[in-house]
């Protein structure tokens, strides 16, 4: 087996003593840094390579921090006036997953780059940490590479904001196929619109 296979086996056993010790040290280091940090190289090279990262000009890796837990409703005195249906304060969950939120925040901060993929690196009691792979679409090394130059097209601008990355497809319900996913394809909004619009023939 190559080096990547050994690293992958190590990351598959996160409850081992070695990984628990390493992740505890890394979480301490990550807490001392800013919310979003540019990295010289990915901390999980096997994962990054599987997701398309290459050690060449034009590829950038950022680590970003996301607050864990649900999304409490911001209301005065914790009181929601109105009908009981909209009275919830604490039990609210975000529709997007934390990884998709991390990609969106990274893409919003670095507008000239394109988000390729992201992966989990660590978590502590307060935060989750993800590493986001970004690509510079104007770099000549990227534009000449046939494996990655598809991302230079303008149709891929801010793909993370439209749920086109892997994490985005997951929270849109596109992991499932067949008769169990008829309400998720092509999108939930398109299915709702199809079921709630009346289409009549012109001559009837």
Short mmCIF file of C-alpha atoms in Angstrom, two decimals:
data_model
loop_
_atom_site.label_atom_id
_atom_site.label_comp_id
_atom_site.label_asym_id
_atom_site.label_seq_id
_atom_site.Cartn_x
_atom_site.Cartn_y
_atom_site.Cartn_z
CA UNK A 1 0.00 0.00 0.00
CA UNK A 2 1.09 3.57 -0.63
CA UNK A 3 1.33 6.38 1.88
CA UNK A 4 -2.19 7.63 1.14
CA UNK A 5 -3.66 4.23 2.01
CA UNK A 6 -1.93 4.22 5.40
CA UNK A 7 -3.10 7.77 6.14
CA UNK A 8 -6.66 6.80 5.15
CA UNK A 9 -6.56 3.80 7.50
CA UNK A 10 -5.34 6.03 10.30
CA UNK A 11 -8.18 8.53 9.75
CA UNK A 12 -10.71 5.67 9.71
CA UNK A 13 -9.78 4.92 13.35
CA UNK A 14 -10.43 8.28 15.01
CA UNK A 15 -11.06 6.64 18.40
CA UNK A 16 -7.54 5.22 18.57
CA UNK A 17 -5.17 6.70 21.13
CA UNK A 18 -2.87 8.20 18.49
CA UNK A 19 -5.65 9.97 16.58
CA UNK A 20 -7.37 11.20 19.75
CA UNK A 21 -4.08 12.72 20.88
CA UNK A 22 -3.34 14.29 17.48
CA UNK A 23 -6.85 15.73 17.11
CA UNK A 24 -6.77 17.14 20.63
CA UNK A 25 -3.53 18.97 19.87
CA UNK A 26 -4.82 20.18 16.52
CA UNK A 27 -8.06 21.49 18.00
CA UNK A 28 -6.04 23.45 20.56
CA UNK A 29 -3.96 24.95 17.74
CA UNK A 30 -7.01 25.73 15.61
CA UNK A 31 -8.70 27.57 18.48
CA UNK A 32 -5.80 29.99 18.72
CA UNK A 33 -6.06 30.98 15.05
CA UNK A 34 -8.57 33.12 13.19
CA UNK A 35 -11.90 31.94 11.84
CA UNK A 36 -10.49 31.41 8.34
CA UNK A 37 -6.83 30.56 7.73
CA UNK A 38 -4.91 29.95 4.52
CA UNK A 39 -2.83 26.75 4.62
CA UNK A 40 0.42 25.90 2.92
CA UNK A 41 -0.77 22.32 2.32
CA UNK A 42 -3.83 20.25 3.29
CA UNK A 43 -3.75 18.47 6.64
CA UNK A 44 -5.40 15.43 5.03
CA UNK A 45 -3.50 14.99 1.73
CA UNK A 46 -5.16 11.67 0.91
CA UNK A 47 -8.64 13.20 1.20
CA UNK A 48 -7.66 16.35 -0.67
CA UNK A 49 -6.21 14.36 -3.58
CA UNK A 50 -9.35 12.27 -3.85
CA UNK A 51 -11.38 15.48 -4.02
CA UNK A 52 -9.30 16.94 -6.85
CA UNK A 53 -6.50 18.87 -5.13
CA UNK A 54 -3.16 18.88 -6.94
CA UNK A 55 0.15 20.29 -5.78
CA UNK A 56 0.41 22.86 -8.54
CA UNK A 57 -0.17 26.63 -8.95
CA UNK A 58 -3.79 27.70 -8.80
CA UNK A 59 -4.91 25.45 -5.93
CA UNK A 60 -5.49 26.97 -2.48
CA UNK A 61 -6.63 25.36 0.77
CA UNK A 62 -8.36 27.29 3.57
CA UNK A 63 -9.41 26.04 6.97
CA UNK A 64 -12.66 27.54 8.26
CA UNK A 65 -14.43 27.31 11.60
CA UNK A 66 -18.20 26.83 12.04
CA UNK A 67 -20.16 27.12 15.27
CA UNK A 68 -21.76 23.82 16.30
CA UNK A 69 -25.37 23.25 17.31
CA UNK A 70 -28.76 24.48 16.16
CA UNK A 71 -29.75 27.98 15.14
CA UNK A 72 -31.65 29.73 17.93
CA UNK A 73 -34.28 32.23 16.82
CA UNK A 74 -33.21 35.80 17.53
CA UNK A 75 -36.31 37.20 19.28
CA UNK A 76 -36.63 39.59 22.18
CA UNK A 77 -37.07 37.92 25.60
CA UNK A 78 -37.34 34.56 23.86
CA UNK A 79 -40.98 35.20 22.97
CA UNK A 80 -42.54 34.61 19.54
CA UNK A 81 -45.88 36.36 19.12
CA UNK A 82 -48.45 34.86 16.81
CA UNK A 83 -49.57 31.34 16.05
CA UNK A 84 -48.13 28.34 17.92
CA UNK A 85 -46.68 26.94 14.70
CA UNK A 86 -44.07 29.72 14.58
CA UNK A 87 -43.44 29.87 18.34
CA UNK A 88 -40.26 27.79 18.36
CA UNK A 89 -37.03 29.33 19.68
CA UNK A 90 -34.50 26.62 20.57
CA UNK A 91 -35.34 23.58 18.46
CA UNK A 92 -34.63 25.19 15.08
CA UNK A 93 -32.18 23.53 12.73
CA UNK A 94 -30.51 25.01 9.67
CA UNK A 95 -31.61 23.46 6.38
CA UNK A 96 -28.07 23.47 5.06
CA UNK A 97 -25.44 21.30 6.73
CA UNK A 98 -22.39 22.80 8.44
CA UNK A 99 -20.06 21.78 5.64
CA UNK A 100 -22.14 23.61 3.01
CA UNK A 101 -22.23 26.70 5.26
CA UNK A 102 -18.45 26.57 5.57
CA UNK A 103 -18.07 26.41 1.78
CA UNK A 104 -20.46 29.33 1.32
CA UNK A 105 -18.62 31.54 3.82
CA UNK A 106 -15.29 30.72 2.22
CA UNK A 107 -16.61 31.42 -1.29
CA UNK A 108 -18.14 34.71 -0.15
CA UNK A 109 -14.87 35.88 1.37
CA UNK A 110 -12.74 34.81 -1.63
CA UNK A 111 -14.90 35.93 -4.52
CA UNK A 112 -12.31 35.49 -7.28
CA UNK A 113 -11.77 31.79 -6.49
CA UNK A 114 -13.99 28.79 -7.24
CA UNK A 115 -14.87 26.28 -4.52
CA UNK A 116 -14.04 22.73 -5.60
CA UNK A 117 -14.76 20.57 -2.52
CA UNK A 118 -14.34 20.48 1.24
CA UNK A 119 -13.82 17.90 3.98
CA UNK A 120 -13.98 17.59 7.77
CA UNK A 121 -10.78 17.90 9.80
CA UNK A 122 -11.69 18.31 13.48
CA UNK A 123 -14.29 19.35 16.02
CA UNK A 124 -14.37 20.40 19.66
CA UNK A 125 -17.11 21.36 22.08
CA UNK A 126 -17.85 24.67 20.32
CA UNK A 127 -16.82 24.43 16.68
CA UNK A 128 -16.37 22.22 13.65
CA UNK A 129 -13.38 22.72 11.38
CA UNK A 130 -13.43 22.12 7.63
CA UNK A 131 -10.80 22.53 4.94
CA UNK A 132 -12.05 23.99 1.66
CA UNK A 133 -10.24 23.44 -1.66
CA UNK A 134 -10.40 26.48 -3.93
CA UNK A 135 -9.20 26.98 -7.50
CA UNK A 136 -8.04 30.14 -9.25
CA UNK A 137 -9.83 30.10 -12.65
CA UNK A 138 -7.46 32.70 -14.14
CA UNK A 139 -4.24 30.81 -13.44
CA UNK A 140 -2.63 29.51 -16.64
CA UNK A 141 -1.71 26.21 -15.01
CA UNK A 142 -5.41 25.62 -14.27
CA UNK A 143 -6.67 26.76 -17.66
CA UNK A 144 -4.26 24.41 -19.46
CA UNK A 145 -4.97 21.33 -17.32
CA UNK A 146 -7.66 19.17 -18.99
CA UNK A 147 -8.63 17.56 -15.66
CA UNK A 148 -9.65 20.77 -13.91
CA UNK A 149 -10.19 23.48 -16.54
CA UNK A 150 -13.94 22.76 -16.55
CA UNK A 151 -14.20 24.94 -13.46
CA UNK A 152 -12.98 27.99 -15.42
CA UNK A 153 -16.34 28.30 -17.20
CA UNK A 154 -18.52 31.13 -15.96
CA UNK A 155 -21.39 28.73 -15.26
CA UNK A 156 -19.43 27.48 -12.22
CA UNK A 157 -19.28 30.84 -10.46
CA UNK A 158 -20.28 30.45 -6.80
CA UNK A 159 -21.32 26.83 -7.22
CA UNK A 160 -21.19 26.49 -3.43
CA UNK A 161 -23.98 29.08 -3.04
CA UNK A 162 -26.27 27.09 -5.35
CA UNK A 163 -25.78 23.70 -3.72
CA UNK A 164 -23.71 22.20 -6.55
CA UNK A 165 -20.83 20.87 -4.44
CA UNK A 166 -20.95 17.46 -2.80
CA UNK A 167 -22.06 18.90 0.56
CA UNK A 168 -24.68 21.02 -1.20
CA UNK A 169 -26.13 18.05 -3.07
CA UNK A 170 -26.37 16.20 0.23
CA UNK A 171 -28.55 18.80 1.98
CA UNK A 172 -30.70 19.10 -1.16
CA UNK A 173 -31.55 15.39 -0.83
CA UNK A 174 -29.82 14.36 -4.07
CA UNK A 175 -27.91 11.46 -2.53
CA UNK A 176 -30.97 9.25 -3.01
CA UNK A 177 -32.25 7.93 -6.32
CA UNK A 178 -35.31 6.20 -7.68
CA UNK A 179 -38.88 6.23 -6.39
CA UNK A 180 -37.76 7.35 -2.91
CA UNK A 181 -36.47 10.66 -4.24
CA UNK A 182 -39.28 11.78 -6.54
CA UNK A 183 -39.87 14.93 -4.48
CA UNK A 184 -36.21 15.95 -4.51
CA UNK A 185 -35.50 15.91 -8.24
CA UNK A 186 -34.75 18.07 -10.10
CA UNK A 187 -35.24 20.19 -6.96
CA UNK A 188 -37.80 20.50 -4.20
CA UNK A 189 -38.87 23.90 -5.49
CA UNK A 190 -39.40 22.58 -9.03
CA UNK A 191 -41.50 19.67 -7.73
CA UNK A 192 -43.58 22.02 -5.58
CA UNK A 193 -44.14 24.35 -8.53
CA UNK A 194 -45.18 21.46 -10.77
CA UNK A 195 -47.71 20.20 -8.21
CA UNK A 196 -49.13 23.66 -7.46
CA UNK A 197 -49.59 25.10 -10.93
CA UNK A 198 -52.51 24.55 -13.30
CA UNK A 199 -51.63 23.88 -16.93
CA UNK A 200 -54.47 23.93 -19.44
CA UNK A 201 -54.53 23.36 -23.17
CA UNK A 202 -55.15 26.39 -25.30
CA UNK A 203 -57.96 24.65 -27.19
CA UNK A 204 -59.97 22.48 -24.80
#
